[in-house]
PDB file of C-alpha atoms and ligand atoms in Angstrom:
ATOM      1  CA  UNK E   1       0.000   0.000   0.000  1.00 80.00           C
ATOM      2  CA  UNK E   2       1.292   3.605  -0.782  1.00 81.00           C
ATOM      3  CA  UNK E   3       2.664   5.303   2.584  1.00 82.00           C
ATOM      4  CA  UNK E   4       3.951   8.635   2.277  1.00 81.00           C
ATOM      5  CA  UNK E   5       6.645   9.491   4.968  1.00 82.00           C
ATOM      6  CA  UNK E   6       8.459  12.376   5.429  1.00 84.00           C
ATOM      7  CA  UNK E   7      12.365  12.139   5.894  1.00 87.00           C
ATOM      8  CA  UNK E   8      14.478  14.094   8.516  1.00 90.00           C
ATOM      9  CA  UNK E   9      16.185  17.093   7.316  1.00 89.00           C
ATOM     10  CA  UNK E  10      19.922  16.061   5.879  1.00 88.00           C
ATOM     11  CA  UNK E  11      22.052  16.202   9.546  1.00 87.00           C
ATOM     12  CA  UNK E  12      19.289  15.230  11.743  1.00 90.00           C
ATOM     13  CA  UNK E  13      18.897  11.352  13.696  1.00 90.00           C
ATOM     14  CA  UNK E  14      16.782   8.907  12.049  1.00 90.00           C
ATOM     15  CA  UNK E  15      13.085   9.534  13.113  1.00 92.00           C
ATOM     16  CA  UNK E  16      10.966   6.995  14.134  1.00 92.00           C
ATOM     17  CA  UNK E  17       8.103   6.784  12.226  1.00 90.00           C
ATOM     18  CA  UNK E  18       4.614   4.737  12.329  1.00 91.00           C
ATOM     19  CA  UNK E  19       2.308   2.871   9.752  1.00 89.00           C
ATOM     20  CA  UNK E  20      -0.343   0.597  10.237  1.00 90.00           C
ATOM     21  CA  UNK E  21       0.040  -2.041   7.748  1.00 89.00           C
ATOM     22  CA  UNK E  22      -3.388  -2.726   5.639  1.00 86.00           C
ATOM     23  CA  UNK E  23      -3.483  -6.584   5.832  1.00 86.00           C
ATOM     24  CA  UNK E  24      -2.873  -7.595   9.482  1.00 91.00           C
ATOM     25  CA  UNK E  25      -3.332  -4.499  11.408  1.00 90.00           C
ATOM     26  CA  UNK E  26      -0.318  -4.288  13.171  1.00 90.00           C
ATOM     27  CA  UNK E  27       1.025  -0.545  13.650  1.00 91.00           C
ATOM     28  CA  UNK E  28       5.055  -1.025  12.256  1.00 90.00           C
ATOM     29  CA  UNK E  29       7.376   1.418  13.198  1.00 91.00           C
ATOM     30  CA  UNK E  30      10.342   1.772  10.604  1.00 91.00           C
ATOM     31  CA  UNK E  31      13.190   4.179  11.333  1.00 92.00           C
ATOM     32  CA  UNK E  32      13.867   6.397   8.266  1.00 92.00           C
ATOM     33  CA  UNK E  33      17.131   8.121   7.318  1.00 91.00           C
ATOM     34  CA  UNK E  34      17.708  11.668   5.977  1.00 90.00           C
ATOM     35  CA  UNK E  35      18.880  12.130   2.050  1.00 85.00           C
ATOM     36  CA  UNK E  36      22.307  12.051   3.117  1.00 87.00           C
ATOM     37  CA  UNK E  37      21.718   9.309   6.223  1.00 89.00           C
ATOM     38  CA  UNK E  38      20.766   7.169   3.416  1.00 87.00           C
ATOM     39  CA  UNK E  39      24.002   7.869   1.188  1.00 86.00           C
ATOM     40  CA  UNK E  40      25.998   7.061   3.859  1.00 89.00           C
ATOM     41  CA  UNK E  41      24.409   3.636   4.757  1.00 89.00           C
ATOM     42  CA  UNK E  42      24.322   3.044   0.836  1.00 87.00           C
ATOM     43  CA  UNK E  43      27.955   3.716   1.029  1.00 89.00           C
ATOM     44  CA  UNK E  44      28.812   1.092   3.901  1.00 90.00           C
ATOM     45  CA  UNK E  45      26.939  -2.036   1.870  1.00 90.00           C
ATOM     46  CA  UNK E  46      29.258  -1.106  -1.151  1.00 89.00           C
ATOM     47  CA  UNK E  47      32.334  -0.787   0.940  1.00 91.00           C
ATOM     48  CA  UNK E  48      31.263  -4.135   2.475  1.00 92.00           C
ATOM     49  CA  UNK E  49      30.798  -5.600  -1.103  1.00 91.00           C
ATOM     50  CA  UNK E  50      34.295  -4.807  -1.948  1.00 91.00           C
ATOM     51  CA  UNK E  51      35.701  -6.703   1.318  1.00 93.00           C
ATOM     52  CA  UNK E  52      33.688  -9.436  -0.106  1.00 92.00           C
ATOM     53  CA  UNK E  53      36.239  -8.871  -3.456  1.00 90.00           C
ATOM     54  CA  UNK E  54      38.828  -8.476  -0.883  1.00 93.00           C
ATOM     55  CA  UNK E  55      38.030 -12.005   0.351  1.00 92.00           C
ATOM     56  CA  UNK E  56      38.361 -13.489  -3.011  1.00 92.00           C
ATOM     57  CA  UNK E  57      41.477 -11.986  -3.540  1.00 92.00           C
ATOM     58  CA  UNK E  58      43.014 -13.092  -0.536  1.00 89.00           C
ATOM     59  CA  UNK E  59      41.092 -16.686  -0.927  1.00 91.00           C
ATOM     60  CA  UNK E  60      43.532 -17.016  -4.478  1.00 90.00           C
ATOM     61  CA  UNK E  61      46.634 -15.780  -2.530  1.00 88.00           C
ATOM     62  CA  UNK E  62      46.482 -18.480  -0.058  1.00 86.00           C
ATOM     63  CA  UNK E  63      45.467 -21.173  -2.430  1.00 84.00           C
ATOM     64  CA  UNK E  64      48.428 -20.086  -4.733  1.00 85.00           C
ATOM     65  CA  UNK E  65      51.006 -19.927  -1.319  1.00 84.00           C
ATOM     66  CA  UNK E  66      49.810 -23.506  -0.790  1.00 79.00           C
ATOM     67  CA  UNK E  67      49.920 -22.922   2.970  1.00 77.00           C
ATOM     68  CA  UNK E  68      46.580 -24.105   3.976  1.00 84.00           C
ATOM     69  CA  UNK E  69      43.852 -25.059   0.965  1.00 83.00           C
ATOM     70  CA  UNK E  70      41.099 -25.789   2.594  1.00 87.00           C
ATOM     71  CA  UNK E  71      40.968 -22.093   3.530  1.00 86.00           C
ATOM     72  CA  UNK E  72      41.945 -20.648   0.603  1.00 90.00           C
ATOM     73  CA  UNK E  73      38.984 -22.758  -1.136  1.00 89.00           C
ATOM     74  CA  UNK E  74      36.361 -21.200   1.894  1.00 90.00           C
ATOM     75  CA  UNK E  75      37.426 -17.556   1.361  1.00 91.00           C
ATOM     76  CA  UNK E  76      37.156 -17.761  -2.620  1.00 91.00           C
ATOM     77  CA  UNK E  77      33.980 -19.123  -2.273  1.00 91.00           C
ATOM     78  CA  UNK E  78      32.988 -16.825   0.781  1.00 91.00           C
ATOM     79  CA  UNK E  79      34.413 -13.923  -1.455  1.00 93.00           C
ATOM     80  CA  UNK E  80      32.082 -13.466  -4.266  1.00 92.00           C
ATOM     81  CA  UNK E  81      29.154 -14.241  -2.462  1.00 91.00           C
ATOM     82  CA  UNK E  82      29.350 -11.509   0.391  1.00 90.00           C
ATOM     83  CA  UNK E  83      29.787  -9.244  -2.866  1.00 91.00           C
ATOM     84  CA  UNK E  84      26.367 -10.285  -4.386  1.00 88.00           C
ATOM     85  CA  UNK E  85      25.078  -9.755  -0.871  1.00 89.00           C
ATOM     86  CA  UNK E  86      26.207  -6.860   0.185  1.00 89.00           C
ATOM     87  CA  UNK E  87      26.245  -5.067  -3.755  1.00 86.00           C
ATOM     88  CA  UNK E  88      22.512  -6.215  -3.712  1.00 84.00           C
ATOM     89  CA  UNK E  89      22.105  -4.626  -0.140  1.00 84.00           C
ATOM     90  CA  UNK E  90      23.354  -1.235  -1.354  1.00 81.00           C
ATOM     91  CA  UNK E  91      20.979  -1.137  -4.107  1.00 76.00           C
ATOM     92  CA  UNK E  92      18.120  -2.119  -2.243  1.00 79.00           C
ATOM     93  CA  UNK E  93      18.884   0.478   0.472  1.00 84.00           C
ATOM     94  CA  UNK E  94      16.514   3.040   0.792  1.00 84.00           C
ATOM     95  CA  UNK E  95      16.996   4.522   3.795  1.00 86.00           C
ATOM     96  CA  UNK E  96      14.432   3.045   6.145  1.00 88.00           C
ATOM     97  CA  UNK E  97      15.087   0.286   8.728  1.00 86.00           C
ATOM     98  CA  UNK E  98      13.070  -2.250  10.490  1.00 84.00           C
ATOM     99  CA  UNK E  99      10.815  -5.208  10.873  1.00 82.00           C
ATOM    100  CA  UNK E 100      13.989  -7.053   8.396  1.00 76.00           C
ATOM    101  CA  UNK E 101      13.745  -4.048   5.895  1.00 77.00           C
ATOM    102  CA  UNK E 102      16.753  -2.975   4.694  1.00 67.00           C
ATOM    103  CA  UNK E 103      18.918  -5.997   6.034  1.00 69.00           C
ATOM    104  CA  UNK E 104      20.352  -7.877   2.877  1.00 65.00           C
ATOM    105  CA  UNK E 105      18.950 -11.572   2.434  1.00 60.00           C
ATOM    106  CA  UNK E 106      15.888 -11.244   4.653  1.00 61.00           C
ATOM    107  CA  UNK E 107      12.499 -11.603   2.928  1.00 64.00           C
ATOM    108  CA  UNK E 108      10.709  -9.212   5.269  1.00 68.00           C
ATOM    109  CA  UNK E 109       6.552  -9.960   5.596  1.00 78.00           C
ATOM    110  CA  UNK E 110       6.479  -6.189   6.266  1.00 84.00           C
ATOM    111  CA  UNK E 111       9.196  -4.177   3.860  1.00 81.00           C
ATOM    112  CA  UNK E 112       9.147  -0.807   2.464  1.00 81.00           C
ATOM    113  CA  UNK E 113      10.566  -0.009  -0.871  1.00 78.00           C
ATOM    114  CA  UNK E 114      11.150   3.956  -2.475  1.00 74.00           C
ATOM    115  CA  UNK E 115       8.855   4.795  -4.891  1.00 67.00           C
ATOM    116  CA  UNK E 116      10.337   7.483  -7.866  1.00 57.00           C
ATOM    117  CA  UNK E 117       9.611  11.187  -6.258  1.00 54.00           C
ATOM    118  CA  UNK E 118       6.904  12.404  -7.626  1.00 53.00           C
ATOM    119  CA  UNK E 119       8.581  14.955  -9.789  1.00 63.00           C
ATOM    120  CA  UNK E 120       6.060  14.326 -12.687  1.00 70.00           C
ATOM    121  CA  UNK E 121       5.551  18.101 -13.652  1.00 79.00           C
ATOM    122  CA  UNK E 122       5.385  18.962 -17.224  1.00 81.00           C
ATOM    123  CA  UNK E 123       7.865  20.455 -19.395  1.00 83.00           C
ATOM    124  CA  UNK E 124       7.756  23.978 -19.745  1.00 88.00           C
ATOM    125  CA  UNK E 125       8.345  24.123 -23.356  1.00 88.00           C
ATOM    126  CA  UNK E 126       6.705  26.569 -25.993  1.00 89.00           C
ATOM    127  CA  UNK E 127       4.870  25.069 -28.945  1.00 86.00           C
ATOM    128  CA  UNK E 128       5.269  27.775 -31.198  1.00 87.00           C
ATOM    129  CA  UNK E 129       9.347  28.529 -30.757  1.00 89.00           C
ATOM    130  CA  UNK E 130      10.776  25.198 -28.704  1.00 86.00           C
ATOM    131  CA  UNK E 131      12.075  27.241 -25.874  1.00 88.00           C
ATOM    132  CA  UNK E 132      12.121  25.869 -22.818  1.00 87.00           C
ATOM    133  CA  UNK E 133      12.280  26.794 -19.629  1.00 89.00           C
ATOM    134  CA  UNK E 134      14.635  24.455 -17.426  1.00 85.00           C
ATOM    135  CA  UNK E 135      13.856  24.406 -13.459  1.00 83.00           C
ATOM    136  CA  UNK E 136      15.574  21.309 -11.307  1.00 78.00           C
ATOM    137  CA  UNK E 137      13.922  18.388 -11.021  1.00 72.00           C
ATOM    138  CA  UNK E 138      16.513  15.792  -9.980  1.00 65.00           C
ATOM    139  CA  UNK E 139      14.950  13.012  -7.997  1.00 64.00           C
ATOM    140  CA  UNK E 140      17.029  13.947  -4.820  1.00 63.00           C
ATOM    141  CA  UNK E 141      15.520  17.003  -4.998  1.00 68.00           C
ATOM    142  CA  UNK E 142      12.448  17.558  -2.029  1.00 73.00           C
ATOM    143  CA  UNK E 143       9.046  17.984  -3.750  1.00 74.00           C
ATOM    144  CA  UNK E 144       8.728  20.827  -2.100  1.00 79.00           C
ATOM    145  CA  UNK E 145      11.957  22.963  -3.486  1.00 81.00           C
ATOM    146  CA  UNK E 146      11.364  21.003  -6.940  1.00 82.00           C
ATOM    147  CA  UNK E 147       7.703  22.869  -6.354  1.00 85.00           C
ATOM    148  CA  UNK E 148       9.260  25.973  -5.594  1.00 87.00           C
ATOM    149  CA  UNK E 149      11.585  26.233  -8.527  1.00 88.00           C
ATOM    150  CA  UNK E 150       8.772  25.140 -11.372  1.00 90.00           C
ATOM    151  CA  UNK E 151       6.494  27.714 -10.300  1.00 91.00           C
ATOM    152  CA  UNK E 152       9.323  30.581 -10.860  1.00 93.00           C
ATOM    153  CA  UNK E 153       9.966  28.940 -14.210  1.00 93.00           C
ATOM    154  CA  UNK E 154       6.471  28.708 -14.685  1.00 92.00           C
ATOM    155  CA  UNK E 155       6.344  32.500 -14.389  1.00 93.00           C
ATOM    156  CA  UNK E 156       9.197  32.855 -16.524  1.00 93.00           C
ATOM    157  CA  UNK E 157       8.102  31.005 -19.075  1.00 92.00           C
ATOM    158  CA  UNK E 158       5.354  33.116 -19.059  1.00 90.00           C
ATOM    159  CA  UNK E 159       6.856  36.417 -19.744  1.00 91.00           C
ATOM    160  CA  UNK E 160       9.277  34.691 -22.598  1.00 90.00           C
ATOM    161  CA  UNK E 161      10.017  36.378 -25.377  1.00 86.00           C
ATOM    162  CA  UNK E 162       8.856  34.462 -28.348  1.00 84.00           C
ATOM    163  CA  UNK E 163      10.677  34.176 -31.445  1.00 79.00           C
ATOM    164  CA  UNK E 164       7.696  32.972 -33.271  1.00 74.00           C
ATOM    165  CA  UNK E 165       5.379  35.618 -32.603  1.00 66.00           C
ATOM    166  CA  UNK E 166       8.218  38.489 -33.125  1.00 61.00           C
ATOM    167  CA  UNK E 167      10.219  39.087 -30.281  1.00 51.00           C
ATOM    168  CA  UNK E 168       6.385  40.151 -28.187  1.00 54.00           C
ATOM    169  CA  UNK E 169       6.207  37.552 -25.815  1.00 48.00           C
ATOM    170  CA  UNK E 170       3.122  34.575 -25.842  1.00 48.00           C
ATOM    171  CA  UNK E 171      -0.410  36.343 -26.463  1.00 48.00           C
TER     172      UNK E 171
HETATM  173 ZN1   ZN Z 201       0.924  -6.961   8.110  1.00 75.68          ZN
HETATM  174 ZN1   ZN Z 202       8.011  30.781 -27.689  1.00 75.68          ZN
END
């Protein structure tokens, strides 16, 4: 079911926040990260995923030293699968934790995954000339700023100059 949560500002704690989940009833609680809170953690799967390729490496050196094989064989297989893991953990991160969300190989009854932000707005483009106005709409952008900056392009847009109708703006 769609739950719209809003994330702490970028340097706050992880807030605590509640849902009450549509099939069973139960109230969750999930913690969810700021925009940066959730870089970071995104950050620590993919340094863990290249320990994993760390692993491996070391798993071939010790096979190839011949010291002790049966541990060289462990760590190359150990190697590449903690990199699956953990690679698949950073891309599944989405910056909210609990009840198994988040954490990599669980198959959580209640999980949360990010929808795209809702930056759907339509290009400001003219019909008649092809300019177009250009406001920011990258998806780490809050809705709200994203909001902000199309209605001030909006109102540029507006007062545009139009090549097509002689240099006297739109109607
Ligand atoms: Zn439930
Ligand atoms: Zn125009």
């Amino acid at each position: 079911m769609p739950w719209e949560i809003v994330r702490p500002d970028d340097g706050l704690p992880a807030a605590r926040r509640s849902v009450r989940c549509r099939a069973c009833g139960k109230e969750l609680t999930f913690t969810v990260y700021s925009v940066t809170g959730t870089g970071r953690r995104q950050a620590r799967w993919r340094a863990s995923a290249w320990g994993g390729l760390g692993t491996l490496v070391a798993g071939v050196a010790v096979l190839f030293s011949g010291a002790i094989v049966g541990v060289g064989v462990a760590l190359v297989i150990a190697g590449p699968i903690l990199g699956l893991v953990f690679g698949t953990a950073a891309s599944d991160e989405v910056g909210i934790s609990g009840h198994g969300n988040g954490f990599p190989v669980t198959n959580a009854k209640h999980s949360v995954t990010a929808s795209p932000p809702p930056h759907d707005l339509p290009d400001l483009t003219c019909t008649r000339c092809g300019h177009m106005e250009e406001f920011p709409r990258a998806a780490y952008f809050r809705d709200d700023y994203v909001r902000e900056q199309y209605e001030a392009a909006r109102d540029r847009f507006a007062r545009h100059v139009c090549l097509a109708s002689g240099g006297t703006g739109p109607k």
